[in-house]
Short mmCIF file of C-alpha atoms in Angstrom, two decimals:
data_model
loop_
_atom_site.label_atom_id
_atom_site.label_comp_id
_atom_site.label_asym_id
_atom_site.label_seq_id
_atom_site.Cartn_x
_atom_site.Cartn_y
_atom_site.Cartn_z
CA MET A 2 -16.41 8.16 -5.39
CA PHE A 3 -15.25 5.62 -2.83
CA ARG A 4 -17.60 4.39 -0.13
CA ALA A 5 -17.06 5.14 3.55
CA LEU A 6 -14.93 2.43 5.07
CA SER A 7 -16.08 0.25 7.97
CA SER A 8 -14.41 -3.17 7.75
CA THR A 9 -13.30 -5.18 4.73
CA THR A 10 -11.37 -8.42 4.29
CA VAL A 11 -9.72 -9.43 1.00
CA ARG A 12 -7.18 -11.94 -0.28
CA TRP A 13 -4.74 -11.80 -3.17
CA ARG A 14 -2.45 -14.42 -4.65
CA PRO A 15 0.71 -13.79 -6.68
CA LEU A 16 0.56 -14.77 -10.34
CA GLU A 17 4.10 -16.19 -10.20
CA GLY A 18 5.08 -18.83 -7.68
CA GLU A 19 3.11 -19.72 -4.59
CA GLY A 20 1.80 -17.37 -1.95
CA LEU A 21 -1.18 -15.67 -0.39
CA GLU A 22 -2.10 -12.41 1.32
CA HIS A 23 -4.96 -12.02 3.79
CA LEU A 24 -5.81 -8.36 4.55
CA THR A 25 -8.28 -6.81 6.96
CA LEU A 26 -8.94 -3.10 6.57
CA THR A 27 -10.86 -1.37 9.36
CA LYS A 28 -11.82 2.14 10.36
CA ILE A 29 -11.47 2.64 14.11
CA GLU A 30 -12.85 5.63 16.00
CA THR A 31 -10.52 6.84 18.76
CA THR A 32 -10.48 9.87 21.07
CA ASP A 33 -7.84 11.39 18.75
CA GLY A 34 -9.97 10.84 15.63
CA ALA A 35 -10.42 8.06 13.12
CA VAL A 36 -7.68 5.56 12.34
CA ILE A 37 -7.71 3.46 9.19
CA ARG A 38 -5.89 0.25 10.03
CA ALA A 39 -4.67 -2.32 7.53
CA VAL A 40 -3.39 -5.63 8.89
CA GLY A 41 -2.00 -8.11 6.40
CA VAL A 42 -0.34 -11.51 6.56
CA LEU A 43 1.67 -12.67 3.55
CA ILE A 44 3.53 -15.77 2.52
CA GLY A 45 5.45 -15.88 -0.72
CA SER A 46 8.90 -15.53 -2.23
CA ARG A 47 10.93 -12.74 -3.81
CA GLY A 48 13.99 -13.44 -5.92
CA GLY A 49 13.76 -17.12 -5.00
CA THR A 50 13.81 -16.39 -1.26
CA PRO A 51 10.67 -17.40 0.67
CA TYR A 52 9.19 -15.02 3.24
CA GLY A 53 6.47 -14.85 5.86
CA VAL A 54 5.41 -11.33 6.82
CA ARG A 55 2.87 -9.62 9.04
CA TYR A 56 2.34 -5.89 8.55
CA ARG A 57 0.21 -3.19 10.06
CA ILE A 58 -0.31 0.23 8.54
CA ASP A 59 -2.19 2.95 10.43
CA CYS A 60 -3.47 5.97 8.51
CA ASP A 61 -5.38 9.04 9.56
CA ASP A 62 -8.84 9.74 8.12
CA GLY A 63 -7.20 11.40 5.08
CA TRP A 64 -5.19 8.25 4.29
CA HIS A 65 -1.83 9.72 5.38
CA VAL A 66 0.32 6.91 6.77
CA ARG A 67 1.11 7.45 10.45
CA LYS A 68 2.65 4.08 11.44
CA LEU A 69 4.19 1.15 9.63
CA MET A 70 5.08 -2.10 11.37
CA ILE A 71 6.52 -5.09 9.51
CA ASP A 72 7.60 -8.28 11.24
CA THR A 73 8.97 -11.34 9.44
CA THR A 74 8.80 -14.93 10.57
CA ASP A 75 12.62 -15.07 10.60
CA GLY A 76 12.85 -12.31 13.24
CA ARG A 77 13.43 -9.14 11.20
CA SER A 78 11.30 -6.08 11.84
CA LEU A 79 10.82 -2.54 10.59
CA HIS A 80 8.77 -0.08 12.64
CA LEU A 81 8.43 3.52 11.42
CA ARG A 82 6.13 6.43 12.13
CA SER A 83 5.21 9.69 10.46
CA ASP A 84 3.84 12.29 12.86
CA VAL A 85 3.94 14.89 10.06
CA PRO A 86 3.16 13.76 6.48
CA GLY A 87 6.40 13.41 4.53
CA GLN A 88 8.65 13.15 7.59
CA TRP A 89 9.65 9.75 8.98
CA LEU A 90 10.99 8.59 12.32
CA THR A 91 12.15 5.29 13.72
CA ALA A 92 9.96 3.72 16.41
CA ARG A 93 12.33 5.33 18.95
CA GLY A 94 11.84 8.78 17.45
CA LEU A 95 15.10 9.14 15.47
CA PRO A 96 14.55 11.24 12.30
CA LEU A 97 15.04 9.65 8.88
CA PRO A 98 15.68 12.68 6.65
CA GLU A 99 16.50 10.49 3.62
CA PHE A 100 12.73 9.88 3.34
CA ASP A 101 11.64 13.53 3.56
CA GLY A 102 8.82 14.14 1.09
CA CYS A 103 7.67 10.50 1.03
CA ILE A 104 4.04 10.63 2.14
CA ASP A 105 3.02 7.15 0.98
CA ILE A 106 4.65 3.77 1.39
CA ASP A 107 4.93 0.82 -0.98
CA LEU A 108 5.53 -2.73 0.22
CA ALA A 109 6.90 -5.01 -2.50
CA GLY A 110 4.79 -8.07 -1.73
CA THR A 111 1.29 -6.57 -1.63
CA PRO A 112 -1.08 -4.72 -3.96
CA PHE A 113 -2.71 -3.07 -0.93
CA THR A 114 -0.22 -0.20 -0.73
CA ASN A 115 -1.44 1.05 -4.13
CA THR A 116 -4.65 1.93 -2.29
CA LEU A 117 -2.85 4.49 -0.11
CA PRO A 118 -2.13 7.14 -2.79
CA ILE A 119 -5.32 6.28 -4.67
CA ARG A 120 -7.50 7.01 -1.63
CA ARG A 121 -5.41 9.93 -0.33
CA LEU A 122 -5.23 11.82 -3.64
CA LYS A 123 -8.81 11.14 -4.85
CA LEU A 124 -7.63 11.50 -8.43
CA ASP A 125 -10.14 11.84 -11.23
CA ARG A 126 -9.65 12.09 -15.00
CA GLN A 127 -9.16 15.86 -14.77
CA SER A 128 -6.35 15.58 -12.19
CA GLY A 129 -3.56 14.60 -14.54
CA THR A 130 -0.68 12.47 -13.31
CA ALA A 131 0.48 12.56 -9.70
CA ARG A 132 4.27 12.17 -9.36
CA LEU A 133 5.15 10.72 -5.98
CA LYS A 134 8.18 9.88 -3.87
CA MET A 135 7.42 6.64 -2.07
CA LEU A 136 9.06 5.01 0.93
CA TYR A 137 9.52 1.62 -0.73
CA VAL A 138 10.23 -1.57 1.24
CA PRO A 139 11.60 -4.45 -0.88
CA PHE A 140 10.85 -7.91 0.49
CA ASP A 141 14.33 -9.30 -0.10
CA THR A 142 16.22 -6.90 2.20
CA PHE A 143 13.43 -5.08 4.12
CA GLU A 144 15.67 -1.99 3.88
CA PRO A 145 13.50 0.99 2.82
CA VAL A 146 14.54 3.18 -0.12
CA VAL A 147 13.02 6.14 -1.98
CA ASP A 148 11.15 5.18 -5.15
CA GLY A 149 9.53 7.47 -7.73
CA GLN A 150 6.05 6.45 -8.89
CA HIS A 151 3.31 7.98 -11.02
CA TYR A 152 -0.47 7.53 -10.70
CA THR A 153 -3.06 8.59 -13.29
CA CYS A 154 -6.84 8.10 -13.07
CA LEU A 155 -8.13 6.57 -16.33
CA ASP A 156 -11.78 6.08 -15.32
CA ASP A 157 -13.14 8.09 -12.41
CA PHE A 158 -12.50 6.16 -9.18
CA ARG A 159 -12.37 2.74 -10.87
CA LEU A 160 -9.20 2.47 -12.99
CA TYR A 161 -5.72 3.84 -12.29
CA ARG A 162 -2.44 3.63 -14.16
CA TYR A 163 0.63 2.93 -12.04
CA GLU A 164 4.02 3.71 -13.59
CA ALA A 165 7.50 3.40 -12.19
CA GLU A 166 9.24 6.74 -12.57
CA ASP A 167 12.06 5.13 -14.56
CA ARG A 168 9.43 3.69 -16.97
CA SER A 169 10.57 0.11 -16.22
CA PHE A 170 7.04 -1.03 -15.26
CA ARG A 171 3.47 0.05 -15.90
CA ALA A 172 0.10 -1.47 -15.00
CA ASP A 173 -3.54 -0.42 -15.24
CA LEU A 174 -5.22 -1.24 -11.93
CA PRO A 175 -8.99 -1.66 -11.60
CA VAL A 176 -10.16 -0.98 -8.03
CA ASP A 177 -13.36 -1.66 -6.09
CA GLU A 178 -15.53 0.78 -4.12
CA ASP A 179 -12.97 0.73 -1.28
CA GLY A 180 -10.09 1.62 -3.62
CA LEU A 181 -8.63 -1.89 -3.29
CA VAL A 182 -6.96 -3.45 -6.32
CA ILE A 183 -9.07 -6.12 -8.05
CA ASP A 184 -6.50 -7.23 -10.61
CA TYR A 185 -2.81 -6.36 -10.85
CA PRO A 186 -1.67 -7.55 -14.30
CA THR A 187 1.37 -9.88 -14.19
CA LEU A 188 1.69 -9.65 -10.39
CA PHE A 189 -1.46 -10.31 -8.28
CA GLN A 190 -5.01 -11.54 -8.57
CA ARG A 191 -7.75 -10.98 -6.03
CA LEU A 192 -9.56 -14.07 -4.85
CA SER A 193 -13.34 -14.25 -4.80
CA PRO A 194 -15.17 -13.60 -1.50
CA GLU A 195 -16.15 -17.29 -1.33
CA THR A 196 -12.49 -18.23 -0.76
CA ILE A 197 -12.10 -16.02 2.32
#
């Protein structure tokens, strides 16, 4: 089982090209209940285009995403909220029905968003495969789309298989006691605590 979250800081680097992510994950107690807040800063490139990004993801205590804020160093931004799991709104409250049923999000440039369904679903080896609709944000356009993904627990709370629904990509992801990816084959590697 995963440990109770207080505050954790990790860094990942991409295995191709240059880049770095610095993430702080914190549980905050508010008058409305607990908020799990992830704040990440990334530099890297996607499709040969460099980017600088700051994101914040707020989840409830059950790891349902409630707010997503992405701001790029070149002035683009994407701010969304989900007051009801699986229903998305713009920051101004306009409904986005094209994302109905997407409970989790996936940001292209970070392994952190794999933690969201892993922690929310609490899959074990008896659970089978979870088939999910994700609100996916590619880092070339920052225009969200729906993406089908599958998660399967291979070793209780320590190893998960991620598969793209179209079978174009698959990776076995070892995670730590917080559900954070340790190694993402071909894409990301976590840096040791001494480098933080």
